[in-house]
mmCIF file of C-alpha atoms in Angstrom:
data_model
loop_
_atom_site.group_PDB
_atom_site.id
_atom_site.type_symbol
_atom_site.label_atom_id
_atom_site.label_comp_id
_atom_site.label_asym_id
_atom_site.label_seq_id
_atom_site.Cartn_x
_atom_site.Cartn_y
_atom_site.Cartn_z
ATOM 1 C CA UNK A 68 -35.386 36.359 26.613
ATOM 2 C CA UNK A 69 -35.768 38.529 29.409
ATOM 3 C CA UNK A 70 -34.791 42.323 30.604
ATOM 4 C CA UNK A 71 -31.209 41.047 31.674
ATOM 5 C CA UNK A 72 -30.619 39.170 28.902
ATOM 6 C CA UNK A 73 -31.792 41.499 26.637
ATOM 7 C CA UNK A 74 -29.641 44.408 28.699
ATOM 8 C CA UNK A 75 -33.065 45.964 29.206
ATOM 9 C CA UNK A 76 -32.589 45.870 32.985
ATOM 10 C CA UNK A 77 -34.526 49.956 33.069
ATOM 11 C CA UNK A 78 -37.648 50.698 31.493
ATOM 12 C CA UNK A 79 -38.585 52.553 28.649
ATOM 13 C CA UNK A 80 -39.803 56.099 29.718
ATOM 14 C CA UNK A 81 -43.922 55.595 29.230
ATOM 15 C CA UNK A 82 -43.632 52.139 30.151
ATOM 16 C CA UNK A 83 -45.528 50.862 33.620
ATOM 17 C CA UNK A 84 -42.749 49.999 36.159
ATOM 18 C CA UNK A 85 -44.447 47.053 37.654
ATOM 19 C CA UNK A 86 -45.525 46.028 33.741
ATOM 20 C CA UNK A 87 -41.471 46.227 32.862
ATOM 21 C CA UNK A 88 -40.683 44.410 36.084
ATOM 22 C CA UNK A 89 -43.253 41.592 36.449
ATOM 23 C CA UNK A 90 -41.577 38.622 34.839
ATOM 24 C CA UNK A 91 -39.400 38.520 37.924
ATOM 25 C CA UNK A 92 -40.788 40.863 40.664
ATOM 26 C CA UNK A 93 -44.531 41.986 41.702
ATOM 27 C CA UNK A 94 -43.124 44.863 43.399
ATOM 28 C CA UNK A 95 -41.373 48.045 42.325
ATOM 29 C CA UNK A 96 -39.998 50.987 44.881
ATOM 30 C CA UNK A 97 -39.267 54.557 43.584
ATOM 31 C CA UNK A 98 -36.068 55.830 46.103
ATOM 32 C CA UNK A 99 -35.546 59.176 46.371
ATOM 33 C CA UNK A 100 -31.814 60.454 46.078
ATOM 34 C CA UNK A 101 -31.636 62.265 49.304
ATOM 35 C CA UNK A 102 -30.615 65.644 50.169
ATOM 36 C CA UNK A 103 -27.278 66.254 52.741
ATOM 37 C CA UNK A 104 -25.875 68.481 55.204
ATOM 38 C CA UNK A 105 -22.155 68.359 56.473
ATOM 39 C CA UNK A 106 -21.822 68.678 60.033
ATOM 40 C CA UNK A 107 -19.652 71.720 61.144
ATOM 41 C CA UNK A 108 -19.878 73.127 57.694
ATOM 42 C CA UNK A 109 -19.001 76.625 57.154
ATOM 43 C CA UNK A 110 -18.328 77.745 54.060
ATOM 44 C CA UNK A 111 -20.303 80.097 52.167
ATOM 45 C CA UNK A 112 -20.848 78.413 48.186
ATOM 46 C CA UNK A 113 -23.658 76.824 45.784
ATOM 47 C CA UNK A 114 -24.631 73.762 47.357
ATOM 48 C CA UNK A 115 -25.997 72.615 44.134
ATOM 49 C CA UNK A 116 -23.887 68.961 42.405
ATOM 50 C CA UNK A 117 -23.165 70.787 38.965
ATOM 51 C CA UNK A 118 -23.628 74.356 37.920
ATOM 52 C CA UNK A 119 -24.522 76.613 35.019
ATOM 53 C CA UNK A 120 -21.303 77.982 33.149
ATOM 54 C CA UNK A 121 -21.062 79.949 30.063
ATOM 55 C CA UNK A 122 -19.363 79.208 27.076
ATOM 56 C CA UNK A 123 -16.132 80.432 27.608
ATOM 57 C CA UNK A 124 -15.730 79.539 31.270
ATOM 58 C CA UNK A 125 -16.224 75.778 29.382
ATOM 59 C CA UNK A 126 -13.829 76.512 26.432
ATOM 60 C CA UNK A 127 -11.173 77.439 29.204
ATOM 61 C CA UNK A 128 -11.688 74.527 31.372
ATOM 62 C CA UNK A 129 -12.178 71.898 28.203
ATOM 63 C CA UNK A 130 -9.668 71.905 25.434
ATOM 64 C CA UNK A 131 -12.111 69.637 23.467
ATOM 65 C CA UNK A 132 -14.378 72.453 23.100
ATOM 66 C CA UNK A 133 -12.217 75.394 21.948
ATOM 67 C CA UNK A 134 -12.412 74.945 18.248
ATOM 68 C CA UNK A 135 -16.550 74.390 18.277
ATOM 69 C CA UNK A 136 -19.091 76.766 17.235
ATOM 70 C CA UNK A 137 -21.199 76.407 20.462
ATOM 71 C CA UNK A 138 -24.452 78.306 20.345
ATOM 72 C CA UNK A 139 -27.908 78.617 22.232
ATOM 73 C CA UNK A 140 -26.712 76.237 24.509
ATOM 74 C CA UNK A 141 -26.252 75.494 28.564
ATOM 75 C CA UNK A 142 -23.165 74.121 29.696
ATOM 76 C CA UNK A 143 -22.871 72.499 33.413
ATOM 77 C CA UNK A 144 -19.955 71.366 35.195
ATOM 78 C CA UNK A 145 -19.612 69.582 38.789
ATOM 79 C CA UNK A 146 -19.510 71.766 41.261
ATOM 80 C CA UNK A 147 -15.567 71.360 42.371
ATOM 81 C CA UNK A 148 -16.094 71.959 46.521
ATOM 82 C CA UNK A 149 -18.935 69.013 46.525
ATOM 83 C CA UNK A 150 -17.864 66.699 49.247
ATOM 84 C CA UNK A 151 -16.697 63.271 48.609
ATOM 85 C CA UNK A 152 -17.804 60.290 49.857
ATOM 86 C CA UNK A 153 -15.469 60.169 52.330
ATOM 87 C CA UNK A 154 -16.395 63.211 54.159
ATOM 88 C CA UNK A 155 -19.915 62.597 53.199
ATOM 89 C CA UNK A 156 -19.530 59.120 55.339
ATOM 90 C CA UNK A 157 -17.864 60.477 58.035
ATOM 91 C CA UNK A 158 -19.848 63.585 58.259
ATOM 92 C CA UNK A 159 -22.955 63.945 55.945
ATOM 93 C CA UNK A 160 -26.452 63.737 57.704
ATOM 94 C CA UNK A 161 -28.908 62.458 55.895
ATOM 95 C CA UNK A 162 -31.980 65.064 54.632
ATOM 96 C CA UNK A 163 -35.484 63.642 53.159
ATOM 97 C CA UNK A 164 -37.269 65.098 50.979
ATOM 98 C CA UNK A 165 -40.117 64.988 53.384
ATOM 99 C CA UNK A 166 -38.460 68.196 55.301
ATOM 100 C CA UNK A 167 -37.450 69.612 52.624
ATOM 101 C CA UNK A 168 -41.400 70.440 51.238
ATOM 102 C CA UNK A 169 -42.177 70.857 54.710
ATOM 103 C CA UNK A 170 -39.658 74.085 55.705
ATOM 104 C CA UNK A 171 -40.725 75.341 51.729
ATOM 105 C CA UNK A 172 -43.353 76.789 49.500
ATOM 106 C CA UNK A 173 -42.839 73.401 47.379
ATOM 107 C CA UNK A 174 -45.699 71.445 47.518
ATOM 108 C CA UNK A 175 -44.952 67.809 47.186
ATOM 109 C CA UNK A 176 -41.953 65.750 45.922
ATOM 110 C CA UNK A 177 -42.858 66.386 42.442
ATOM 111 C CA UNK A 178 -42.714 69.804 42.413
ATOM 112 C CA UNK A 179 -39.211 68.973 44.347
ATOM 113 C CA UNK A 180 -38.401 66.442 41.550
ATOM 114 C CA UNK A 181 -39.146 69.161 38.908
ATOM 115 C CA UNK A 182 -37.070 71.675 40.755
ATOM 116 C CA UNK A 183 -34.280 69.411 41.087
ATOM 117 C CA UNK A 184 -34.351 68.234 37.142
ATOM 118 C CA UNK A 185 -34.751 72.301 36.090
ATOM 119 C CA UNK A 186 -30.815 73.088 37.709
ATOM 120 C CA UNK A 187 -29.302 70.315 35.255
ATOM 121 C CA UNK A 188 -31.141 71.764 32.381
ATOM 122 C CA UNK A 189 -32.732 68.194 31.874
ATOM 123 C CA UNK A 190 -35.951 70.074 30.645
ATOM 124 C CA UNK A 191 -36.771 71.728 27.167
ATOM 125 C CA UNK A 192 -37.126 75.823 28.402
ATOM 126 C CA UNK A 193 -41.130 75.454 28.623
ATOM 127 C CA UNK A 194 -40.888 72.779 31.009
ATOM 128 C CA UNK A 195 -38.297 73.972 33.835
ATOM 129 C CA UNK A 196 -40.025 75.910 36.747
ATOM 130 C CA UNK A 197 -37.224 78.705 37.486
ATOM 131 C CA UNK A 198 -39.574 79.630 40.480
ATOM 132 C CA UNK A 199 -40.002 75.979 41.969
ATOM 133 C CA UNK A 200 -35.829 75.825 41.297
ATOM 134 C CA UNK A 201 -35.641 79.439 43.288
ATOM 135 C CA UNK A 202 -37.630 78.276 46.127
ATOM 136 C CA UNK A 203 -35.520 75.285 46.236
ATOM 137 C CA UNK A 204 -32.256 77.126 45.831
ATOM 138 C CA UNK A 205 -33.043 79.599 48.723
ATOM 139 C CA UNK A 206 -33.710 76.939 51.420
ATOM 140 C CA UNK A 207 -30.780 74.618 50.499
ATOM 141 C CA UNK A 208 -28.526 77.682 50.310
ATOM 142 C CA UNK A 209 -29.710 79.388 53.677
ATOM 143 C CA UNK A 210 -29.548 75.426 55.287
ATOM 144 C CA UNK A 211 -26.046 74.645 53.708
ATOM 145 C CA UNK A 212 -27.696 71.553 52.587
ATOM 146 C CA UNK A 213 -26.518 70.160 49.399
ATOM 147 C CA UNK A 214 -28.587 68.893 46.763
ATOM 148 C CA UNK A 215 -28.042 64.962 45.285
ATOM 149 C CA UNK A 216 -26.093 64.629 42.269
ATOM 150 C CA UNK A 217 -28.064 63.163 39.427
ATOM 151 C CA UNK A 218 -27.861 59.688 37.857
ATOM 152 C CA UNK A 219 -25.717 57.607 39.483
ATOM 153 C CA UNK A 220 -26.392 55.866 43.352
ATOM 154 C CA UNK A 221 -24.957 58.676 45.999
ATOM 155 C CA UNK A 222 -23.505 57.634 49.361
ATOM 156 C CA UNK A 223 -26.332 57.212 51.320
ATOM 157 C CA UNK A 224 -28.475 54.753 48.984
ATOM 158 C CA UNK A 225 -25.677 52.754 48.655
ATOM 159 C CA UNK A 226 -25.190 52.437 52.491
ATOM 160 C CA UNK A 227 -29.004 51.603 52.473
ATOM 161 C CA UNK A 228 -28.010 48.870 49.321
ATOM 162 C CA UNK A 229 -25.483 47.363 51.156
ATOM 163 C CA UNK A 230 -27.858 47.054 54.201
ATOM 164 C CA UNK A 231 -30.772 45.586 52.040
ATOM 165 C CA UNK A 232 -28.675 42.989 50.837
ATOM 166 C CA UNK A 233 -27.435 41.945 54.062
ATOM 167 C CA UNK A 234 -30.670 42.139 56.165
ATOM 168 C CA UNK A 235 -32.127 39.591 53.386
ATOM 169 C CA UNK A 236 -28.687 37.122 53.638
ATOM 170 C CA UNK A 237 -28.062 38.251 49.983
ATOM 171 C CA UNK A 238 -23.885 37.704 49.748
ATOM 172 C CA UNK A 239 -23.564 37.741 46.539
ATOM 173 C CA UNK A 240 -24.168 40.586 44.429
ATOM 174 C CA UNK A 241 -23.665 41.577 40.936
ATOM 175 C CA UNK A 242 -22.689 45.062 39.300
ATOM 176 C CA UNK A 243 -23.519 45.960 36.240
ATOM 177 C CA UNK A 244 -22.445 49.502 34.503
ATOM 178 C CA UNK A 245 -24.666 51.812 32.184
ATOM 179 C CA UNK A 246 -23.487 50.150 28.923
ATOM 180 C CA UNK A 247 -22.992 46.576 29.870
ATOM 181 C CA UNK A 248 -19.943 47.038 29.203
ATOM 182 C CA UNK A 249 -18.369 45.741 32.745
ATOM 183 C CA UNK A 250 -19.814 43.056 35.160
ATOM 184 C CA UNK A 251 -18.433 42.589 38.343
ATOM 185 C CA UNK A 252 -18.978 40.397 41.180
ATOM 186 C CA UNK A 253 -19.081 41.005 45.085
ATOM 187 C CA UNK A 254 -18.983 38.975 47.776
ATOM 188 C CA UNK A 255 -20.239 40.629 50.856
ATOM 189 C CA UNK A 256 -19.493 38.447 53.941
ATOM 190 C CA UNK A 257 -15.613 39.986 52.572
ATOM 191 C CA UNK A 258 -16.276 43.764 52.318
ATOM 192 C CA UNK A 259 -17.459 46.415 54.818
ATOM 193 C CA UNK A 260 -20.010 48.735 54.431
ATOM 194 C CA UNK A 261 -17.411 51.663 53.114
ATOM 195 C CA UNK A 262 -15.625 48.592 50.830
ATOM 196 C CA UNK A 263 -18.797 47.643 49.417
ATOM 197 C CA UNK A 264 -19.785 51.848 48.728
ATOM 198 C CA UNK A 265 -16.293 52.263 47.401
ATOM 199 C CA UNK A 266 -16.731 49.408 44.597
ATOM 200 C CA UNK A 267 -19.514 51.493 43.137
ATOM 201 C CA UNK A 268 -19.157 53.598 40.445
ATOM 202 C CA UNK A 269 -20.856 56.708 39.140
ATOM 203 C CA UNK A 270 -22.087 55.174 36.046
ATOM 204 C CA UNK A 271 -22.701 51.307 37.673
ATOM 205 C CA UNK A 272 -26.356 51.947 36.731
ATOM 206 C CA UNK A 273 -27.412 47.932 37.606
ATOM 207 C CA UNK A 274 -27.214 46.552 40.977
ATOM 208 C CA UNK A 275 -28.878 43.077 41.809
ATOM 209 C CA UNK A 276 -28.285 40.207 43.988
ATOM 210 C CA UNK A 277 -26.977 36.829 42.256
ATOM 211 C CA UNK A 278 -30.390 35.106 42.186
ATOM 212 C CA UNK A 279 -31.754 38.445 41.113
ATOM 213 C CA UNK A 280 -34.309 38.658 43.920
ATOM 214 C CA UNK A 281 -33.493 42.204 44.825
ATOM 215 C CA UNK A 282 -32.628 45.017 42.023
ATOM 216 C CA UNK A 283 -31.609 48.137 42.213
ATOM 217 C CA UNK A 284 -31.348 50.338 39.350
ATOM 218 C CA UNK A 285 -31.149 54.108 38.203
ATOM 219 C CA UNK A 286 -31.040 56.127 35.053
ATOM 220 C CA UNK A 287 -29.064 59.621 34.130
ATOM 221 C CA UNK A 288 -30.832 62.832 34.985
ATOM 222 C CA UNK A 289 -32.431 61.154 37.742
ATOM 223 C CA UNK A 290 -32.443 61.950 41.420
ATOM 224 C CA UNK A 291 -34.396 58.683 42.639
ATOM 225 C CA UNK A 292 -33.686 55.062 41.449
ATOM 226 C CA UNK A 293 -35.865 52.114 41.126
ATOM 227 C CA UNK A 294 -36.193 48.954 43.560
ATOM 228 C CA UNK A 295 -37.606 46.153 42.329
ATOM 229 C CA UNK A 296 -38.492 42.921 44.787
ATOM 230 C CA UNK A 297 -41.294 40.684 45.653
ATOM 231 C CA UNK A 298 -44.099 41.647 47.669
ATOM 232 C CA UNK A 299 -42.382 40.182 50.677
ATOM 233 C CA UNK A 300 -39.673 42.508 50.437
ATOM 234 C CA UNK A 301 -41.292 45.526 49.631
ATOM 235 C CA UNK A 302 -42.156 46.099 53.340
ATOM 236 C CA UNK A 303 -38.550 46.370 54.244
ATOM 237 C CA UNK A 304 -37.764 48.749 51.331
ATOM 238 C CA UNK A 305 -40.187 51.392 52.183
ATOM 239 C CA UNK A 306 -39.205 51.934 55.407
ATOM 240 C CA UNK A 307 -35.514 52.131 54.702
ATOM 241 C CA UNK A 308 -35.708 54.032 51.550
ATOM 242 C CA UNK A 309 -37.900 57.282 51.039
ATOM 243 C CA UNK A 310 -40.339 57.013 48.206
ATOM 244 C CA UNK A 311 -43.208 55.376 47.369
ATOM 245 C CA UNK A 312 -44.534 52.350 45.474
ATOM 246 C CA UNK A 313 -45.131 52.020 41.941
ATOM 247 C CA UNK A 314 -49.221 51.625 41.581
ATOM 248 C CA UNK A 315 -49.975 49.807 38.275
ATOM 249 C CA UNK A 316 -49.798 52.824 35.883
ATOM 250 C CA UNK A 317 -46.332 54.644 37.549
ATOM 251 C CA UNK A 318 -43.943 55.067 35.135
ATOM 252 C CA UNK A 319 -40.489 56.517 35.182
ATOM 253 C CA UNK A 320 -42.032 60.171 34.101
ATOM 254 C CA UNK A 321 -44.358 59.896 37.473
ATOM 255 C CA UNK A 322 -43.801 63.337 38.178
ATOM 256 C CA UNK A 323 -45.872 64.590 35.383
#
């Protein structure tokens, strides 16, 4: 038995990456989701992926929810003017985390990470730093830089997938959603880079070549996925992707 036979492809919360990982890689990459600005963008909104609604702005956009007793709760929605991937190909440019700590009172990515995790409400209320989430807010808005959307591969990772697989002469490549519900197939000597970003789904949570040499994988709530490889990839990886490399005790709560 192993992780993909056992549909156990991401590890449990407390458990080691490279300990999870090791019966088929030596090597594990954590990717930041990067930021994103629009080129020529000018209009004045939240440049946030979801936002906070109350409960009757949700009631009156979800018929599901009328008849239930909803209380002491957050609500968020998707923010309806975030770009799509189309615009985001032709016109996004790229923004690392890197600059964003540098141009703001944040000190590393894992106050960034925290920030980031506070504006989906992924945190009970004595974990979510408001002030770290201000900070962030601020910048981003001033910038017009939008943030990543959580859990799922955006845009720009998956351009940097589809390169990965291609600078190590991986053609065939296998998709795998949250569930395990769907498999699919790609061949990649058929499908340009846009083709290949356009086959992905939000919830395709498992990407791997077909001798499983190179995985990529994420979880919801998160804004950075995990690479797994062998040490003679890992090279490659971390100076494609921004991150860093799993040590022997990171696990997927490495921000705290």
């Amino acid at each position: 038995m192993s992780i993909f036979t056992e549909n156990k492809i991401y590890p449990e919360e407390e458990t080691p990456l490279k300990e999870h990982f090791s019966e088929f890689y030596d090597s594990v990459y954590v990717a930041f989701l990067p930021f994103f600005r629009i080129e020529n963008e000018t209009k004045s909104k939240s440049f946030k992926a979801s936002e906070k609604i109350n409960v009757e702005q949700a009631k009156a956009e979800t018929k599901e929810l009328k008849s239930l007793k909803l209380e002491n709760v957050e609500i968020f929605t998707s923010n309806k003017d975030y770009p799509k991937e189309k615009e985001i190909y032709e016109n996004g440019v790229l923004i690392k985390w890197k600059e964003i700590v540098s141009n703001t009172e944040l000190s590393d990515s894992i106050e960034l990470n925290r920030a980031l995790k506070t504006s989906i409400g992924a945190y009970k209320k004595k974990l979510e730093r408001q002030d770290l989430l201000k900070t962030l807010n601020d910048y981003t808005d001033l910038e017009k830089i939008w943030h990543p959307s959580e859990g799922g591969f955006d845009l720009f990772t998956k351009k940097k997938i589809y390169q990965a697989f291609k600078n190590f002469n991986k053609d065939i490549i296998i998709i795998v959603d949250e569930f395990f519900e769907n498999t699919v197939e790609l061949d990649l000597t058929k499908l340009s880079e846009y083709e290949f970003i356009d086959k992905i789904d939000y919830k395709d949570y498992y990407i791997y070549s077909s001798d499983r040499e190179i995985l990529f994988t994420i979880e919801w709530d998160s804004y950075f996925c995990l690479v797994a490889v062998d040490k003679n990839k890992i090279e490659y990886i971390e100076n494609h992707f921004e991150g860093f490399i799993a040590d022997e005790k990171t696990t997927h709560l490495w921000d705290w």
